[in-house]
Short mmCIF file of C-alpha atoms in Angstrom, two decimals:
data_model
loop_
_atom_site.label_atom_id
_atom_site.label_comp_id
_atom_site.label_asym_id
_atom_site.label_seq_id
_atom_site.Cartn_x
_atom_site.Cartn_y
_atom_site.Cartn_z
CA MET X 216 -1.71 -15.68 -3.79
CA LYS X 217 0.50 -12.64 -4.13
CA ILE X 218 4.12 -13.10 -3.04
CA ALA X 219 5.19 -10.41 -0.58
CA ARG X 220 8.01 -8.25 -1.94
CA VAL X 221 10.35 -7.16 0.86
CA LEU X 222 12.96 -4.46 0.25
CA VAL X 223 15.91 -5.03 2.61
CA VAL X 224 18.00 -1.87 3.00
CA GLU X 225 21.07 -3.10 4.88
CA ASP X 226 24.74 -2.33 4.20
CA GLU X 227 26.12 -5.32 6.13
CA SER X 228 26.10 -7.96 3.42
CA ALA X 229 26.16 -10.94 5.81
CA ILE X 230 23.05 -9.72 7.62
CA ALA X 231 21.31 -8.81 4.38
CA GLU X 232 21.99 -12.23 2.89
CA LEU X 233 20.83 -14.03 6.05
CA ILE X 234 17.55 -12.09 5.99
CA SER X 235 17.17 -12.75 2.27
CA VAL X 236 17.63 -16.51 2.65
CA ASN X 237 15.06 -16.69 5.44
CA LEU X 238 12.52 -14.59 3.55
CA ARG X 239 12.86 -16.76 0.45
CA HIS X 240 12.55 -19.90 2.58
CA HIS X 241 9.21 -18.59 3.87
CA GLY X 242 7.80 -17.73 0.45
CA MET X 243 8.68 -14.05 0.23
CA LEU X 244 10.69 -12.17 -2.38
CA ALA X 245 13.71 -10.33 -0.97
CA VAL X 246 15.20 -7.36 -2.83
CA LEU X 247 18.52 -6.13 -1.42
CA ALA X 248 19.90 -2.58 -1.34
CA ALA X 249 23.06 -1.43 0.46
CA ASP X 250 22.13 2.26 0.69
CA GLY X 251 19.36 4.77 0.10
CA ASN X 252 20.19 5.41 -3.54
CA ALA X 253 20.02 1.71 -4.44
CA ALA X 254 16.81 1.37 -2.46
CA GLN X 255 15.22 4.29 -4.32
CA VAL X 256 16.04 2.67 -7.66
CA HIS X 257 14.17 -0.48 -6.62
CA ILE X 258 11.22 1.55 -5.29
CA ASP X 259 10.99 3.53 -8.53
CA GLU X 260 10.79 0.27 -10.48
CA VAL X 261 8.35 -1.70 -8.31
CA LEU X 262 6.79 -0.74 -4.98
CA PRO X 263 7.67 -3.21 -2.22
CA ASP X 264 5.09 -4.53 0.22
CA VAL X 265 7.38 -3.96 3.20
CA ILE X 266 10.69 -2.14 3.76
CA LEU X 267 13.24 -3.48 6.25
CA LEU X 268 15.39 -0.42 6.89
CA ASP X 269 18.68 -0.35 8.77
CA TRP X 270 19.23 2.75 10.91
CA MET X 271 22.96 3.13 10.16
CA LEU X 272 23.60 3.36 6.43
CA PRO X 273 26.26 5.01 4.29
CA GLY X 274 25.05 8.37 2.96
CA GLN X 275 21.53 9.01 4.18
CA SER X 276 20.59 7.35 7.47
CA GLY X 277 17.58 5.11 7.88
CA LEU X 278 15.81 7.90 9.75
CA GLU X 279 16.29 10.32 6.85
CA LEU X 280 15.07 7.73 4.35
CA ALA X 281 12.01 6.90 6.45
CA ARG X 282 11.07 10.59 6.61
CA ARG X 283 11.54 11.01 2.86
CA TRP X 284 9.44 7.97 1.96
CA ARG X 285 6.71 8.99 4.40
CA ALA X 286 6.56 12.42 2.75
CA ASP X 287 6.18 10.92 -0.75
CA PRO X 288 2.53 10.13 -1.66
CA ARG X 289 3.65 7.05 -3.57
CA THR X 290 5.46 5.45 -0.64
CA LYS X 291 3.84 7.01 2.41
CA THR X 292 1.80 3.93 3.33
CA ILE X 293 4.42 1.22 2.75
CA PRO X 294 5.17 -0.41 6.11
CA ILE X 295 8.69 0.31 7.34
CA LEU X 296 10.39 -1.93 9.91
CA MET X 297 13.47 -0.25 11.37
CA LEU X 298 16.43 -2.55 12.00
CA THR X 299 19.03 -1.26 14.45
CA ALA X 300 21.43 -2.05 17.26
CA ARG X 301 20.08 0.99 19.11
CA GLY X 302 17.78 -0.33 21.82
CA ASP X 303 17.33 2.72 24.01
CA GLU X 304 13.83 4.13 24.41
CA PRO X 305 14.66 7.60 22.93
CA ASP X 306 16.08 5.91 19.82
CA LYS X 307 12.98 3.75 19.40
CA ILE X 308 10.78 6.84 19.68
CA ALA X 309 12.96 8.66 17.14
CA GLY X 310 12.55 5.77 14.71
CA LEU X 311 8.78 5.65 15.13
CA ASP X 312 8.51 9.44 14.86
CA ALA X 313 10.41 9.27 11.57
CA GLY X 314 7.65 7.07 10.18
CA ALA X 315 8.66 3.51 11.04
CA ASP X 316 5.74 1.15 11.70
CA ASP X 317 7.77 -1.15 13.88
CA TYR X 318 11.20 -1.40 15.44
CA ILE X 319 13.43 -4.48 15.69
CA THR X 320 16.63 -4.39 17.74
CA LYS X 321 19.65 -6.40 16.60
CA PRO X 322 20.30 -9.21 17.21
CA PHE X 323 16.81 -10.49 16.44
CA SER X 324 15.43 -13.95 15.78
CA THR X 325 14.24 -14.98 12.34
CA GLN X 326 10.86 -15.97 13.76
CA GLU X 327 10.40 -12.55 15.36
CA LEU X 328 11.26 -10.80 12.09
CA LEU X 329 8.87 -12.97 10.09
CA ALA X 330 6.09 -12.45 12.63
CA ARG X 331 6.51 -8.67 12.45
CA ILE X 332 6.44 -8.74 8.64
CA ARG X 333 3.29 -10.88 8.57
CA ALA X 334 1.63 -8.54 11.07
CA VAL X 335 2.11 -5.41 8.94
CA LEU X 336 1.06 -7.30 5.81
CA ARG X 337 -2.19 -8.35 7.49
CA ARG X 338 -2.90 -4.77 8.52
CA ARG X 339 -2.52 -3.42 5.02
CA ALA X 340 -4.31 -6.16 3.02
CA PRO X 341 -7.38 -5.07 1.02
CA GLU X 342 -10.70 -6.04 2.51
CA GLN X 343 -12.31 -9.06 0.93
CA ALA X 344 -16.01 -9.78 0.43
CA SER X 345 -17.23 -12.88 2.26
CA ASP X 346 -20.78 -12.40 3.52
CA VAL X 347 -24.18 -11.03 2.52
CA VAL X 348 -24.94 -7.35 3.03
CA ARG X 349 -28.18 -5.59 2.16
CA ILE X 350 -29.13 -1.92 1.93
CA GLY X 351 -32.73 -1.39 0.98
CA ALA X 352 -33.37 -3.40 -2.17
CA LEU X 353 -29.66 -3.66 -2.98
CA GLN X 354 -27.97 -6.91 -1.96
CA LEU X 355 -24.41 -8.17 -2.30
CA ASP X 356 -23.38 -11.76 -1.63
CA GLY X 357 -19.62 -12.07 -1.22
CA SER X 358 -19.53 -15.86 -1.22
CA THR X 359 -21.32 -16.21 -4.57
CA HIS X 360 -20.04 -12.90 -5.99
CA ARG X 361 -23.58 -11.80 -6.89
CA VAL X 362 -25.31 -8.44 -6.68
CA SER X 363 -29.03 -7.81 -7.08
CA PHE X 364 -31.45 -4.90 -6.89
CA ASN X 365 -35.15 -5.59 -6.38
CA ASP X 366 -34.22 -9.26 -6.88
CA HIS X 367 -32.83 -8.57 -10.37
CA GLY X 368 -29.22 -9.61 -10.92
CA ILE X 369 -26.58 -6.96 -11.68
CA LYS X 370 -23.32 -7.75 -13.45
CA LEU X 371 -20.24 -5.98 -12.06
CA GLY X 372 -16.58 -6.11 -12.93
CA PRO X 373 -14.22 -7.36 -10.18
CA THR X 374 -13.06 -3.88 -9.14
CA GLU X 375 -16.58 -2.45 -9.08
CA PHE X 376 -17.67 -5.46 -7.00
CA LYS X 377 -14.92 -4.86 -4.42
CA LEU X 378 -15.72 -1.15 -4.36
CA LEU X 379 -19.43 -1.79 -3.79
CA ASN X 380 -18.63 -4.40 -1.14
CA TYR X 381 -16.55 -1.94 0.83
CA LEU X 382 -19.06 0.89 0.55
CA MET X 383 -21.97 -1.34 1.56
CA HIS X 384 -20.13 -2.65 4.60
CA HIS X 385 -19.52 0.95 5.65
CA ALA X 386 -22.83 2.51 4.62
CA GLU X 387 -23.45 6.21 5.26
CA ARG X 388 -19.76 6.86 5.95
CA VAL X 389 -17.87 9.21 3.65
CA HIS X 390 -14.62 7.81 2.25
CA SER X 391 -11.90 9.82 0.54
CA ARG X 392 -10.37 8.58 -2.70
CA SER X 393 -7.13 7.68 -0.91
CA GLN X 394 -9.06 5.67 1.70
CA LEU X 395 -10.87 3.76 -1.02
CA LEU X 396 -7.61 3.04 -2.81
CA ASP X 397 -6.10 1.65 0.40
CA ARG X 398 -9.09 -0.46 1.38
CA VAL X 399 -10.27 -1.65 -2.05
CA TRP X 400 -7.14 -1.84 -4.18
CA GLY X 401 -4.68 -2.30 -1.33
CA ASP X 402 -2.19 0.37 -0.37
CA HIS X 403 0.73 -1.47 -1.99
CA VAL X 404 -0.76 -0.62 -5.38
CA PHE X 405 0.19 2.71 -6.94
CA ILE X 406 -2.85 4.12 -8.72
CA GLU X 407 -3.86 7.72 -9.33
CA GLU X 408 -6.68 8.82 -7.04
CA ARG X 409 -8.76 9.93 -10.04
CA THR X 410 -8.94 6.28 -11.06
CA VAL X 411 -11.45 5.92 -8.22
CA ASP X 412 -13.76 8.38 -10.02
CA VAL X 413 -13.73 6.22 -13.13
CA HIS X 414 -14.70 3.09 -11.21
CA VAL X 415 -17.40 4.93 -9.27
CA LYS X 416 -18.87 6.09 -12.58
CA ARG X 417 -18.81 2.51 -13.92
CA LEU X 418 -20.37 1.25 -10.70
CA ARG X 419 -23.23 3.74 -10.92
CA GLU X 420 -23.89 2.86 -14.54
CA ALA X 421 -23.94 -0.87 -13.77
CA LEU X 422 -26.28 -0.38 -10.80
CA GLY X 423 -28.83 1.41 -12.97
CA GLU X 424 -31.73 2.56 -10.77
CA ALA X 425 -29.64 1.93 -7.66
CA GLY X 426 -26.78 4.07 -8.98
CA SER X 427 -28.10 7.15 -7.14
CA MET X 428 -27.36 5.37 -3.84
CA VAL X 429 -23.65 6.04 -4.46
CA GLU X 430 -23.34 9.70 -3.54
CA THR X 431 -20.55 12.18 -4.18
CA VAL X 432 -19.71 14.33 -1.18
CA ARG X 433 -18.12 17.37 -2.80
CA GLY X 434 -14.55 18.00 -1.70
CA VAL X 435 -14.44 14.84 0.44
CA GLY X 436 -15.20 11.61 -1.42
CA TYR X 437 -17.98 9.04 -1.76
CA ARG X 438 -20.53 7.16 0.32
CA ILE X 439 -23.37 4.77 -0.21
CA THR X 440 -26.69 5.64 1.38
CA HIS X 441 -30.13 4.15 1.73
CA GLN X 442 -32.63 5.04 -0.93
CA PRO X 443 -34.55 8.24 -0.20
#
């Protein structure tokens, strides 16, 4: 199971260390940064799963950093939890408008913080295959990890399997490349959108006769449809 990487951007060392100890105690990896520049260095090296961002920081404020990371395609979907002593409603709205996913007012309990982190991690986890889905003669069994067409088995790589699983569970809907990256790969993974095209091509080739069921919608993305 993947260990959640939490970037804690907090200039008060005592608070940062307390958060870090509690995160480690609950099986998460805490990475500490005292300001925006240090945080950006960590983000450039490895994308975190969650960012805990203090409002008041030396240099750029938490609000400014949240806006910048939301505007960057690489970091725009990383959950941001704003940490601040500001509890007034206008301040909360300002934090959320800047791109924060949640807002925690100091002082906060460890259990509350952990619960909020787990909540955003659940929301952004890639969808997993677990049941049987069938479209025409194409069938996918998530529990046994098997795919068949006209009762003939089809061998797929793990990524193509997850891609097909997602498309089949959302048949006839058109999905953009970025949506597929978020839902199949997980939005904590930084991959070029064109990578989706490569895996769609591989999926079609592996499906053989059923490959035409995976349609390209020009300028939008992909969908799977019933056989004509």
